Amino acid sequence: MSWMGHFQVNVDENEIYDQHNYICNGESVFETDKVFSSREELLDWVRKTGFSLGYVIVIKTSKSNESVTLQCDRSGISVSKKKSTKNTGSKKCGCPFELVFSSREELLDWVRKTGFSLGYVIVIKTSKSNESVTLQCDRSGISVKEAYAHNLEQLTEIMADSPGVIPYLNKTWLIRHKELFVVAWTKRYMHFGNHTTSRVESQHAKLKLYLDSSQSDLERVVSYIHEVVKSQFTGIKASIQESRMVIRHRYDMPHFQNLNRFVSLYALDIIFYEFQKCEDVEIYENCGCQLRTSYGLPCSHEQAMYLYQGQPIPLDAVDTFWRKLDFSPCISLDDDLDCNAELEELDAEFKKQSRAGKKSFLRKMKEIATPSKTSVGDPTTQKTTRGCPSCKKKPILSRLYKHKNRLDLPAHQFQNHLNLFPKMFHAFIDRVRDVKPDGNCGFRAVAVGLRLHEDEWPTIRYRLLQELEMHRQQYVTMFGIDGCDRVQNRLDFFNIDEPAPIDNWMSMPEIGILIASHFNLILHTITNSGSQTYLPLRSSPPPWYQHTFISLGFVNNGHYVNILLKEGYPVPTVTQHWFYFKSECATAWITPYMERINNYTQLLNLNRTFQNVNIN
């Protein structure tokens, strides 16, 4: 005995739209030539196929060894036995999907007979405004998602002459309301796998398992809450101990040697799953870095780079969230500085002083702690009252520009420096902002890149001096003692009333390295004589979408301007200092930009001109 089946729809297509406001996809996943040896095998296949779509297929009617009729569990209309004004709700929506199988006695198997091929399987709710679009997609055999992608591509092509439209849509809707797009949000933000909104409900469910009743007094509820928290604490503690003591067999390889016993086993499972994708070239090329973005873990192409370099995954490549294997309180990285040692030295010095010295000591400390309450004021000066007032003109700023060691640049505003930059960047330059040419132009351009006013250039100089002083030993290794002294002298200028001397101008690459490391950003210098990229030396990179960029253009052999580049621009080669002196945790800074750096190198080779020289 064999069986054959066909689709059957008991509700007219127009009635589906008008009465229930539901639409159905015309593509049937139940089209198959598979032969089933038993009724149970047939039912199992149909149920699994429906479950893969997110729906449950149930038996409507059945006659033994003759026929069986299947339907969606949402078919029919719920009718309440009791009349009530309260809306109780129901999952039944009148789904018209129906699948009928009948027997054939000449064969001993079950088959689906090819027949009516319009299978209403996937049911989604829609509005009246979308009916025409969905009906058109339904009759043409394409899905609504495919139509949306096609229409979006067409809109982008139509608006090619108006480049501000698509960015406006992205900025107005996708960025401002990104929390509403749950799928996109979970793929672009650091959530460590916690992207559900039912955590409170899950805790309520665990508590109900302990209570066994919906009626309990407060004392009993509190005691059971304590038991729930205690059991969770025990489970977390056991998991932490296992991560600190156990090395699983599949992780006992050089690639994971820096992570074993220092990273959660759950994180290692995720990393290992991504590690298995490294051999797949197609997945490697289309990585997307979602694991790095959402989980703070090395993605497949990042691990492939470590394998290519012959080095294990560094511990700093894993976010600190997965490396915390204890219950000690967290300390913010921004609060890692304290003055306990200095206070102890001050206390020891205070005890050595005489009584008068202690009073002087306390007065100075009060001046530091509460400068507004100090009694120290400006010294009084005796005014000269003899003779008539001087009629001599005071020197004006324009006269100081003619000093032999001062910068003599015109005061006109920036007009067009586009031809002063390499041609490969012309299509990507969105805006160029000129700054005052007073010898501090480089620091002014950096201030503009940090969204400060250009007059805050003394702040930039001061913070770079702090960077040089705090990490002097590292910079002595890079530049030498004399080089560090020269950089310090260049930065040590804070006179706002006159231009900076030539010896205090910004110089590359030394100051570029300081800027990238101190402000934790990516710095580009764009010039026809050779562009460079500067990366931070000591810090672990944040997610790629949080990277900060500053681009400086060097023009007229002595002036810096701030450049705003569009997305996708070729990234200039990274300075060699970074490769030699970077810390291990900073290695991943370059990872997202390898392809664009290679693109810059190729464009640079294409634009080079060669001249034949006859040696004879």
Coordinates of C-alpha atoms in Angstrom, one line a residue:
M1 CA 0.0 0.0 0.0
S2 CA 1.3 3.4 -0.9
W3 CA 0.2 7.0 -0.3
M4 CA 0.1 10.1 -2.3
G5 CA -0.8 13.7 -1.2
H6 CA -1.7 17.1 -2.5
F7 CA -2.2 20.6 -1.1
Q8 CA -5.7 21.8 -0.5
V9 CA -6.8 25.4 0.5
N10 CA -10.4 25.6 1.9
V11 CA -10.5 29.4 2.1
D12 CA -10.6 31.7 -0.9
E13 CA -7.4 33.8 -1.4
N14 CA -9.3 37.1 -1.2
E15 CA -11.0 36.0 2.0
I16 CA -7.6 35.4 3.6
Y17 CA -6.7 39.0 3.0
D18 CA -10.0 40.6 3.8
Q19 CA -11.1 38.7 6.8
H20 CA -8.0 37.7 8.6
N21 CA -5.5 40.3 7.3
Y22 CA -2.9 37.5 6.8
I23 CA -0.8 36.6 3.7
C24 CA 1.0 33.4 2.7
N25 CA 4.1 32.6 0.8
G26 CA 3.5 30.8 -2.5
E27 CA 6.8 28.8 -2.4
S28 CA 6.0 25.3 -1.1
V29 CA 8.7 23.4 0.8
F30 CA 6.6 20.3 0.7
E31 CA 7.4 19.7 -3.0
T32 CA 9.4 16.5 -2.9
D33 CA 9.8 13.2 -4.9
K34 CA 10.8 11.3 -1.8
V35 CA 9.1 7.9 -1.2
F36 CA 8.1 7.1 2.4
S37 CA 8.1 3.5 3.5
S38 CA 5.6 4.0 6.3
R39 CA 2.9 6.3 7.6
E40 CA 5.1 7.2 10.6
E41 CA 8.0 8.2 8.4
L42 CA 5.7 10.4 6.4
L43 CA 4.3 12.2 9.5
D44 CA 7.8 12.6 10.9
W45 CA 9.1 14.3 7.7
V46 CA 6.1 16.7 7.4
R47 CA 6.4 17.7 11.1
K48 CA 10.1 18.4 10.9
T49 CA 9.7 20.4 7.7
G50 CA 7.0 22.5 9.3
F51 CA 9.0 22.9 12.5
S52 CA 12.0 24.2 10.5
L53 CA 9.7 27.1 9.4
G54 CA 8.6 27.8 12.9
Y55 CA 5.2 26.2 12.7
V56 CA 3.6 23.0 14.0
I57 CA 1.8 20.6 11.7
V58 CA -0.9 18.4 13.3
I59 CA -3.3 15.7 12.2
K60 CA -6.8 17.0 11.3
T61 CA -8.5 13.8 10.3
S62 CA -7.2 10.3 9.7
K63 CA -8.6 7.0 8.3
S64 CA -6.6 4.0 9.0
N65 CA -4.7 2.8 5.9
E66 CA -6.8 5.1 3.7
S67 CA -6.1 8.8 4.1
V68 CA -4.7 11.4 6.5
T69 CA -5.3 15.2 6.5
L70 CA -2.7 17.5 8.1
Q71 CA -3.2 21.1 9.0
C72 CA -1.4 24.0 10.9
D73 CA -2.0 24.2 14.6
R74 CA -3.2 27.8 14.1
S75 CA -6.1 26.8 11.8
G76 CA -9.6 27.3 12.9
I77 CA -11.1 30.0 15.1
S78 CA -11.2 29.9 18.9
V79 CA -14.7 30.1 20.4
S80 CA -14.9 30.6 24.1
K81 CA -17.5 28.6 26.0
K82 CA -18.0 31.4 28.5
K83 CA -19.2 34.9 27.6
S84 CA -16.7 37.4 29.0
T85 CA -15.8 41.0 28.2
K86 CA -12.1 40.2 28.8
N87 CA -10.0 39.5 25.8
T88 CA -8.3 36.2 26.5
G89 CA -6.4 35.9 23.2
S90 CA -5.8 32.8 21.1
K91 CA -3.1 31.6 18.7
K92 CA -5.7 30.4 16.2
C93 CA -5.9 32.7 13.3
G94 CA -7.8 30.7 10.7
C95 CA -4.7 29.5 8.8
P96 CA -5.9 27.8 5.5
F97 CA -3.0 25.4 5.1
E98 CA -4.0 21.8 4.5
L99 CA -2.1 18.8 3.3
V100 CA -4.0 15.6 2.2
F101 CA -2.5 12.1 1.7
S102 CA -4.5 9.2 0.3
S103 CA -3.5 5.5 -0.1
R104 CA -2.6 3.6 -3.2
E105 CA -3.0 -0.2 -2.7
E106 CA -0.9 -1.2 -5.7
L107 CA 2.3 0.0 -3.9
L108 CA 3.6 -0.6 -0.4
D109 CA 4.9 2.9 0.4
W110 CA 3.8 6.5 1.0
V111 CA 4.3 9.2 -1.7
R112 CA 3.1 12.7 -2.2
K113 CA 1.2 13.1 -5.5
T114 CA 2.1 16.1 -7.5
G115 CA -1.0 18.2 -7.7
F116 CA -2.2 21.5 -6.5
S117 CA 1.1 23.3 -5.9
L118 CA -0.1 26.4 -4.0
G119 CA 0.9 25.5 -0.5
Y120 CA 0.1 28.2 2.1
V121 CA 2.7 27.3 4.6
I122 CA 4.4 30.5 6.0
V123 CA 1.8 32.8 7.6
I124 CA 2.7 36.3 8.6
K125 CA 0.6 39.3 9.6
T126 CA 0.6 42.4 7.4
S127 CA -1.3 45.6 6.9
K128 CA -3.5 46.8 4.1
S129 CA -0.8 49.0 2.7
N130 CA 1.5 46.1 2.1
E131 CA -1.0 43.7 0.5
S132 CA -0.3 44.7 -3.1
V133 CA 3.4 44.4 -2.7
T134 CA 3.1 41.0 -1.1
L135 CA 0.5 39.7 -3.6
Q136 CA 2.9 40.7 -6.4
C137 CA 5.8 38.9 -4.7
D138 CA 3.5 35.9 -4.0
R139 CA 2.4 35.5 -7.6
S140 CA 5.9 36.1 -9.0
G141 CA 7.5 33.4 -6.8
I142 CA 10.0 35.7 -4.9
S143 CA 10.1 36.4 -1.2
V144 CA 9.4 39.8 0.4
K145 CA 12.9 40.0 1.7
E146 CA 14.4 39.5 -1.8
A147 CA 12.0 42.2 -3.1
Y148 CA 13.1 44.6 -0.3
A149 CA 16.8 44.0 -1.1
H150 CA 16.2 44.6 -4.8
N151 CA 14.2 47.8 -4.2
L152 CA 16.8 49.1 -1.9
E153 CA 19.5 48.5 -4.5
Q154 CA 17.4 50.3 -7.1
L155 CA 16.8 53.2 -4.7
T156 CA 20.6 53.5 -4.2
E157 CA 21.2 53.6 -7.9
I158 CA 18.4 56.2 -8.5
M159 CA 19.8 58.4 -5.8
A160 CA 23.4 58.2 -7.0
D161 CA 23.2 61.9 -8.2
S162 CA 22.0 62.9 -4.7
P163 CA 24.7 61.4 -2.4
G164 CA 23.2 62.9 0.7
V165 CA 19.9 61.0 0.6
I166 CA 21.0 57.5 1.5
P167 CA 23.3 58.8 4.4
Y168 CA 20.4 60.8 5.6
L169 CA 18.2 57.7 5.8
N170 CA 20.9 55.8 7.6
K171 CA 21.6 58.7 10.0
T172 CA 17.9 59.5 10.6
W173 CA 16.5 56.0 11.0
L174 CA 19.1 53.3 11.3
I175 CA 21.5 55.1 13.7
R176 CA 19.1 57.0 15.8
H177 CA 16.6 54.1 16.2
K178 CA 19.1 51.2 16.1
E179 CA 17.8 49.8 19.3
L180 CA 14.5 49.1 17.6
F181 CA 16.2 46.9 15.0
V182 CA 17.0 43.9 17.3
V183 CA 18.8 41.7 14.8
A184 CA 21.1 44.5 13.6
W185 CA 21.7 45.7 17.1
T186 CA 22.8 42.3 18.4
K187 CA 25.3 42.0 15.5
R188 CA 26.9 45.4 16.0
Y189 CA 27.2 45.9 19.7
M190 CA 29.1 44.3 22.5
H191 CA 26.6 42.1 24.3
F192 CA 28.6 38.9 25.2
G193 CA 25.7 36.7 24.1
N194 CA 23.1 38.5 26.4
H195 CA 20.6 39.7 23.8
T196 CA 17.4 38.5 25.3
T197 CA 14.8 40.6 27.0
S198 CA 13.2 37.8 29.2
R199 CA 15.9 37.5 31.9
V200 CA 13.5 38.7 34.6
E201 CA 10.9 36.2 33.5
S202 CA 13.4 33.4 33.6
Q203 CA 14.4 34.2 37.1
H204 CA 10.7 34.2 38.1
A205 CA 10.4 30.7 36.5
K206 CA 13.3 29.4 38.6
L207 CA 11.8 30.9 41.8
K208 CA 8.4 29.2 41.0
L209 CA 10.2 25.8 40.8
Y210 CA 11.2 26.3 44.5
L211 CA 7.9 27.7 45.7
D212 CA 5.6 25.0 44.2
S213 CA 2.7 27.3 44.9
S214 CA 1.4 30.7 43.8
Q215 CA 0.4 31.6 47.4
S216 CA 3.3 32.2 49.8
D217 CA 4.1 34.6 52.6
L218 CA 7.0 37.1 52.4
E219 CA 9.3 35.1 54.8
R220 CA 9.0 32.0 52.7
V221 CA 9.6 33.9 49.4
V222 CA 12.7 35.6 50.8
S223 CA 14.1 32.3 52.0
Y224 CA 13.6 30.7 48.6
I225 CA 15.1 33.7 46.8
H226 CA 18.2 33.1 49.0
E227 CA 18.2 29.5 47.9
V228 CA 18.0 30.4 44.2
V229 CA 20.8 32.9 44.5
K230 CA 22.9 30.4 46.5
S231 CA 22.5 27.7 43.9
Q232 CA 23.4 30.1 41.1
F233 CA 26.5 31.2 43.1
T234 CA 27.5 27.6 43.6
G235 CA 27.1 26.8 39.9
I236 CA 29.1 29.9 38.8
K237 CA 31.9 29.1 41.3
A238 CA 32.1 25.5 40.0
S239 CA 32.3 26.8 36.4
I240 CA 35.1 29.2 37.3
Q241 CA 37.1 26.5 39.1
E242 CA 36.7 24.2 36.1
S243 CA 37.9 26.9 33.8
R244 CA 41.0 27.6 36.0
M245 CA 41.9 23.9 36.4
V246 CA 40.8 21.9 33.4
I247 CA 42.5 21.8 30.0
R248 CA 40.2 20.0 27.5
H249 CA 41.8 17.7 25.0
R250 CA 40.8 19.6 21.9
Y251 CA 42.3 22.8 23.3
D252 CA 45.7 21.2 24.1
M253 CA 47.4 22.7 21.1
P254 CA 49.9 25.6 20.6
H255 CA 47.1 27.8 19.1
F256 CA 45.4 27.9 22.5
Q257 CA 48.4 27.7 24.9
N258 CA 48.0 31.3 26.1
L259 CA 44.3 30.9 26.8
N260 CA 44.1 27.6 28.7
R261 CA 43.2 28.2 32.4
F262 CA 43.0 32.0 31.9
V263 CA 39.8 32.2 29.8
S264 CA 36.4 30.8 30.5
L265 CA 35.7 27.4 28.9
Y266 CA 32.5 28.7 27.4
A267 CA 34.6 31.4 25.6
L268 CA 37.0 28.7 24.4
D269 CA 34.2 26.7 22.9
I270 CA 33.1 29.8 20.9
I271 CA 36.7 30.5 19.8
F272 CA 37.2 26.8 18.8
Y273 CA 34.0 26.9 16.8
E274 CA 35.3 30.0 15.0
F275 CA 38.8 28.4 14.7
Q276 CA 37.3 25.5 12.6
K277 CA 36.1 28.0 10.0
C278 CA 39.7 29.2 9.3
E279 CA 40.2 26.5 6.7
D280 CA 37.1 27.6 4.8
V281 CA 38.4 30.3 2.4
E282 CA 34.9 31.6 1.6
I283 CA 34.1 32.1 5.3
Y284 CA 37.5 33.7 5.9
E285 CA 37.0 36.3 3.2
N286 CA 33.4 37.1 4.3
C287 CA 34.2 37.0 8.1
G288 CA 32.4 40.3 9.1
C289 CA 34.2 40.2 12.5
Q290 CA 30.9 39.7 14.2
L291 CA 32.5 37.6 17.0
R292 CA 35.0 40.4 17.7
T293 CA 32.2 43.0 17.6
S294 CA 29.6 41.2 19.7
Y295 CA 31.6 38.9 22.0
G296 CA 35.1 40.5 22.2
L297 CA 36.7 37.3 20.9
P298 CA 39.0 36.7 18.0
C299 CA 37.1 35.9 14.8
S300 CA 38.0 33.4 12.1
H301 CA 40.1 35.7 9.9
E302 CA 41.9 37.1 13.0
Q303 CA 42.8 33.6 14.1
A304 CA 43.9 32.8 10.6
M305 CA 46.4 35.7 10.8
Y306 CA 47.8 34.3 14.0
L307 CA 48.2 30.9 12.4
Y308 CA 49.9 32.4 9.4
Q309 CA 52.3 34.2 11.6
G310 CA 53.0 31.0 13.6
Q311 CA 52.0 32.5 16.9
P312 CA 49.3 31.5 19.4
I313 CA 46.3 33.6 20.2
P314 CA 47.5 36.4 22.6
L315 CA 45.6 36.6 25.9
D316 CA 45.0 40.3 25.3
A317 CA 43.0 39.4 22.2
V318 CA 40.3 38.2 24.5
D319 CA 38.1 40.7 26.2
T320 CA 38.5 41.0 30.0
F321 CA 34.9 39.9 30.4
W322 CA 36.0 36.3 29.6
R323 CA 39.2 36.5 31.6
K324 CA 37.7 37.3 35.0
L325 CA 37.8 34.0 36.8
D326 CA 37.2 35.2 40.4
F327 CA 34.7 37.0 42.5
S328 CA 36.9 40.0 43.4
P329 CA 35.3 43.4 42.8
C330 CA 35.9 45.0 39.4
I331 CA 38.1 48.0 39.2
S332 CA 37.6 50.5 36.4
L333 CA 40.6 51.0 34.1
D334 CA 40.0 54.7 34.3
D335 CA 40.7 54.6 38.1
D336 CA 44.0 52.8 38.1
L337 CA 45.9 55.8 39.3
D338 CA 46.2 56.6 43.0
C339 CA 48.4 58.7 45.2
N340 CA 48.9 56.4 48.2
A341 CA 52.6 56.1 47.8
E342 CA 53.0 59.9 47.4
L343 CA 50.8 60.6 50.5
E344 CA 53.0 58.2 52.5
E345 CA 56.1 60.1 51.4
L346 CA 54.4 63.4 52.3
D347 CA 53.4 62.1 55.7
A348 CA 56.9 60.9 56.4
E349 CA 58.3 64.3 55.4
F350 CA 55.7 66.1 57.5
K351 CA 56.7 64.2 60.6
K352 CA 60.3 65.3 60.2
Q353 CA 59.4 69.1 60.2
S354 CA 59.4 71.4 63.2
R355 CA 56.2 72.9 64.4
A356 CA 56.6 76.0 62.2
G357 CA 57.6 73.8 59.3
K358 CA 54.4 71.7 59.8
K359 CA 52.2 74.8 59.7
S360 CA 53.9 75.8 56.5
F361 CA 53.5 72.3 55.2
L362 CA 49.7 72.3 56.0
R363 CA 49.2 75.7 54.5
K364 CA 50.7 74.6 51.2
M365 CA 48.6 71.4 51.2
K366 CA 45.5 73.5 51.7
E367 CA 46.4 75.7 48.8
I368 CA 46.5 72.6 46.6
A369 CA 43.3 71.1 48.0
T370 CA 41.2 74.2 48.2
P371 CA 42.8 76.9 46.0
S372 CA 39.7 79.1 46.2
K373 CA 40.0 79.4 50.0
T374 CA 43.7 80.3 50.0
S375 CA 44.9 83.6 51.5
V376 CA 47.7 84.0 49.0
G377 CA 47.0 86.7 46.4
D378 CA 48.8 88.5 43.6
P379 CA 51.7 90.7 44.9
T380 CA 50.9 94.4 45.0
T381 CA 52.9 96.6 42.7
Q382 CA 53.5 100.3 43.2
K383 CA 52.2 102.4 40.3
T384 CA 54.3 105.2 38.8
T385 CA 52.4 108.4 39.2
R386 CA 55.2 110.8 38.1
G387 CA 55.3 112.3 34.6
C388 CA 52.7 112.2 31.8
P389 CA 51.4 109.0 30.3
S390 CA 53.5 107.4 27.5
C391 CA 52.3 108.0 24.0
K392 CA 54.5 105.2 22.6
K393 CA 52.5 102.7 20.5
K394 CA 52.2 99.2 21.9
P395 CA 53.6 96.5 19.7
I396 CA 50.9 94.7 17.7
L397 CA 50.8 91.0 16.8
S398 CA 51.6 91.7 13.1
R399 CA 55.0 93.0 13.9
L400 CA 55.9 89.8 15.7
Y401 CA 55.4 87.8 12.6
K402 CA 58.5 89.5 11.0
H403 CA 60.8 88.0 13.6
K404 CA 63.6 86.0 12.0
N405 CA 62.6 82.8 13.9
R406 CA 58.8 83.1 13.4
L407 CA 56.5 81.6 10.9
D408 CA 55.5 84.1 8.1
L409 CA 52.4 82.7 6.5
P410 CA 49.5 84.6 4.9
A411 CA 46.3 84.9 6.9
H412 CA 43.9 84.1 4.1
Q413 CA 41.4 81.2 4.6
F414 CA 41.7 77.9 3.0
Q415 CA 40.4 77.7 -0.6
N416 CA 41.5 74.6 -2.4
H417 CA 44.3 72.2 -1.4
L418 CA 42.9 69.2 -3.3
N419 CA 45.7 69.2 -5.8
L420 CA 48.3 69.1 -3.0
F421 CA 47.2 65.6 -2.0
P422 CA 47.8 62.3 -3.8
K423 CA 45.2 61.6 -6.5
M424 CA 44.1 58.3 -4.9
F425 CA 42.5 60.3 -2.1
H426 CA 40.7 62.9 -4.2
A427 CA 37.5 60.8 -4.4
F428 CA 37.5 60.2 -0.7
I429 CA 38.2 63.8 0.6
D430 CA 34.9 65.0 2.0
R431 CA 36.0 68.2 3.6
V432 CA 39.2 70.1 4.4
R433 CA 39.4 72.5 7.2
D434 CA 42.2 75.1 7.4
V435 CA 43.6 76.4 10.6
K436 CA 45.5 79.4 11.7
P437 CA 49.1 79.3 10.3
D438 CA 51.0 80.4 13.4
G439 CA 53.4 77.5 13.8
N440 CA 50.8 75.6 16.0
C441 CA 48.8 74.5 12.9
G442 CA 49.6 70.8 13.5
F443 CA 48.3 70.9 17.0
R444 CA 45.3 73.0 15.9
A445 CA 44.4 70.4 13.3
V446 CA 44.6 67.7 15.9
A447 CA 42.3 69.7 18.2
V448 CA 39.8 70.0 15.3
G449 CA 40.0 66.3 14.7
L450 CA 39.1 65.7 18.4
R451 CA 36.1 68.0 18.0
L452 CA 37.7 70.8 20.0
H453 CA 38.2 74.4 19.1
E454 CA 41.4 75.0 17.3
D455 CA 42.5 77.5 19.9
E456 CA 42.8 74.6 22.4
W457 CA 46.1 73.7 20.9
P458 CA 48.0 74.3 24.2
T459 CA 45.9 71.4 25.7
I460 CA 47.2 69.1 22.9
R461 CA 50.8 70.2 23.6
Y462 CA 50.4 69.7 27.3
R463 CA 48.9 66.2 27.0
L464 CA 51.6 65.1 24.6
L465 CA 54.2 66.3 27.1
Q466 CA 52.5 64.1 29.7
E467 CA 52.6 61.2 27.3
L468 CA 56.3 61.6 26.7
E469 CA 57.0 62.0 30.5
M470 CA 54.9 59.0 31.6
H471 CA 56.4 56.6 29.1
R472 CA 59.8 58.2 28.7
Q473 CA 61.7 54.9 28.9
Q474 CA 59.8 53.4 26.0
Y475 CA 60.3 56.5 23.9
V476 CA 64.0 56.6 24.8
T477 CA 64.3 53.1 23.4
M478 CA 62.6 54.4 20.2
F479 CA 64.1 57.8 19.7
G480 CA 67.2 57.8 21.9
I481 CA 67.8 60.3 24.7
D482 CA 68.7 63.1 22.4
G483 CA 65.6 62.4 20.3
C484 CA 63.3 62.5 23.3
D485 CA 64.9 65.8 24.4
R486 CA 64.3 67.3 20.9
V487 CA 60.6 66.2 21.0
Q488 CA 60.2 67.6 24.5
N489 CA 61.6 71.0 23.3
R490 CA 59.3 71.0 20.3
L491 CA 56.2 70.5 22.5
D492 CA 57.3 72.9 25.2
F493 CA 55.7 76.1 23.8
F494 CA 52.6 77.7 25.3
N495 CA 52.8 81.4 24.3
I496 CA 49.5 82.3 22.8
D497 CA 50.5 85.9 22.0
E498 CA 53.0 85.1 19.3
P499 CA 53.7 82.4 16.6
A500 CA 55.7 79.4 17.5
P501 CA 59.3 79.3 16.4
I502 CA 60.4 76.7 13.8
D503 CA 62.0 74.6 16.5
N504 CA 58.5 74.2 18.1
W505 CA 56.7 73.1 15.0
M506 CA 55.1 69.6 14.8
S507 CA 57.5 67.0 13.4
M508 CA 56.8 63.5 12.1
P509 CA 56.9 60.6 12.9
E510 CA 57.8 61.2 16.5
I511 CA 54.8 63.4 17.5
G512 CA 52.5 61.3 15.3
I513 CA 53.4 58.3 17.4
L514 CA 52.7 60.3 20.6
I515 CA 49.3 61.5 19.3
A516 CA 48.1 58.0 18.3
S517 CA 49.2 56.4 21.6
H518 CA 48.0 59.1 24.0
F519 CA 44.6 59.7 22.5
N520 CA 44.1 56.0 21.5
L521 CA 43.2 56.8 17.9
I522 CA 44.4 56.1 14.3
L523 CA 46.3 59.1 12.8
H524 CA 46.9 59.6 9.1
T525 CA 49.3 62.1 7.5
I526 CA 48.4 62.7 3.9
T527 CA 51.1 64.3 1.7
N528 CA 52.5 63.9 -1.9
S529 CA 55.9 63.0 -0.5
G530 CA 54.6 59.9 1.3
S531 CA 51.6 59.2 3.5
Q532 CA 51.8 57.4 6.8
T533 CA 49.4 55.8 9.4
Y534 CA 50.2 55.8 13.1
L535 CA 48.6 53.3 15.5
P536 CA 48.5 53.1 19.3
L537 CA 51.5 51.3 20.9
R538 CA 50.1 49.9 24.2
S539 CA 46.3 49.6 24.2
S540 CA 44.0 46.9 23.1
P541 CA 41.7 48.1 20.3
P542 CA 38.0 48.7 20.9
P543 CA 35.5 47.3 18.5
W544 CA 36.2 48.5 14.9
Y545 CA 33.1 50.6 14.8
Q546 CA 34.4 52.6 17.8
H547 CA 37.7 53.5 16.2
T548 CA 38.6 57.2 16.0
F549 CA 40.4 58.6 13.0
I550 CA 42.3 61.9 12.5
S551 CA 43.7 62.8 9.1
L552 CA 46.2 65.6 8.7
G553 CA 47.2 67.1 5.4
F554 CA 50.7 68.5 5.0
V555 CA 50.9 71.3 2.4
N556 CA 53.2 74.1 1.3
N557 CA 56.2 72.4 3.1
G558 CA 55.2 73.8 6.4
H559 CA 51.4 73.8 7.1
Y560 CA 49.0 71.3 8.4
V561 CA 45.2 71.1 7.7
N562 CA 42.5 68.8 9.0
I563 CA 41.0 66.4 6.4
L564 CA 37.7 64.5 6.7
L565 CA 37.8 61.3 4.7
K566 CA 34.9 59.3 3.4
E567 CA 34.4 55.6 4.3
G568 CA 36.4 53.1 2.4
Y569 CA 39.4 55.2 1.7
P570 CA 42.8 53.5 1.1
V571 CA 44.7 53.3 4.4
P572 CA 48.4 54.5 4.1
T573 CA 51.1 52.1 5.3
V574 CA 51.7 51.9 9.0
T575 CA 55.0 53.4 10.3
Q576 CA 57.7 50.9 11.0
H577 CA 58.1 52.1 14.6
W578 CA 54.7 50.5 15.4
F579 CA 55.8 47.0 14.2
Y580 CA 59.0 47.1 16.2
F581 CA 57.9 48.7 19.5
K582 CA 54.1 47.8 19.8
S583 CA 53.0 45.7 22.8
E584 CA 51.3 42.4 22.2
C585 CA 47.9 43.7 23.1
A586 CA 48.0 46.3 20.4
T587 CA 48.6 43.8 17.5
A588 CA 44.9 43.7 16.6
W589 CA 44.7 47.4 15.7
I590 CA 45.9 46.7 12.2
T591 CA 43.6 43.7 11.6
P592 CA 40.5 45.4 10.2
Y593 CA 42.5 47.5 7.7
M594 CA 44.8 44.9 6.1
E595 CA 42.9 44.9 2.9
R596 CA 42.7 48.7 2.6
I597 CA 46.5 48.9 3.3
N598 CA 47.1 46.5 0.5
N599 CA 44.8 48.6 -1.7
Y600 CA 46.9 51.7 -0.9
T601 CA 50.1 49.9 -1.8
Q602 CA 48.7 48.7 -5.2
L603 CA 47.4 52.2 -6.0
L604 CA 50.8 53.7 -5.0
N605 CA 52.6 51.3 -7.4
L606 CA 50.2 52.2 -10.2
N607 CA 50.9 55.9 -9.8
R608 CA 54.6 55.6 -9.7
T609 CA 56.6 56.9 -12.7
F610 CA 59.7 55.2 -13.9
Q611 CA 62.6 56.8 -15.9
N612 CA 65.2 54.8 -17.8
V613 CA 68.7 55.8 -17.0
N614 CA 71.6 54.8 -19.4
I615 CA 74.5 53.9 -17.1
N616 CA 77.0 54.0 -20.0

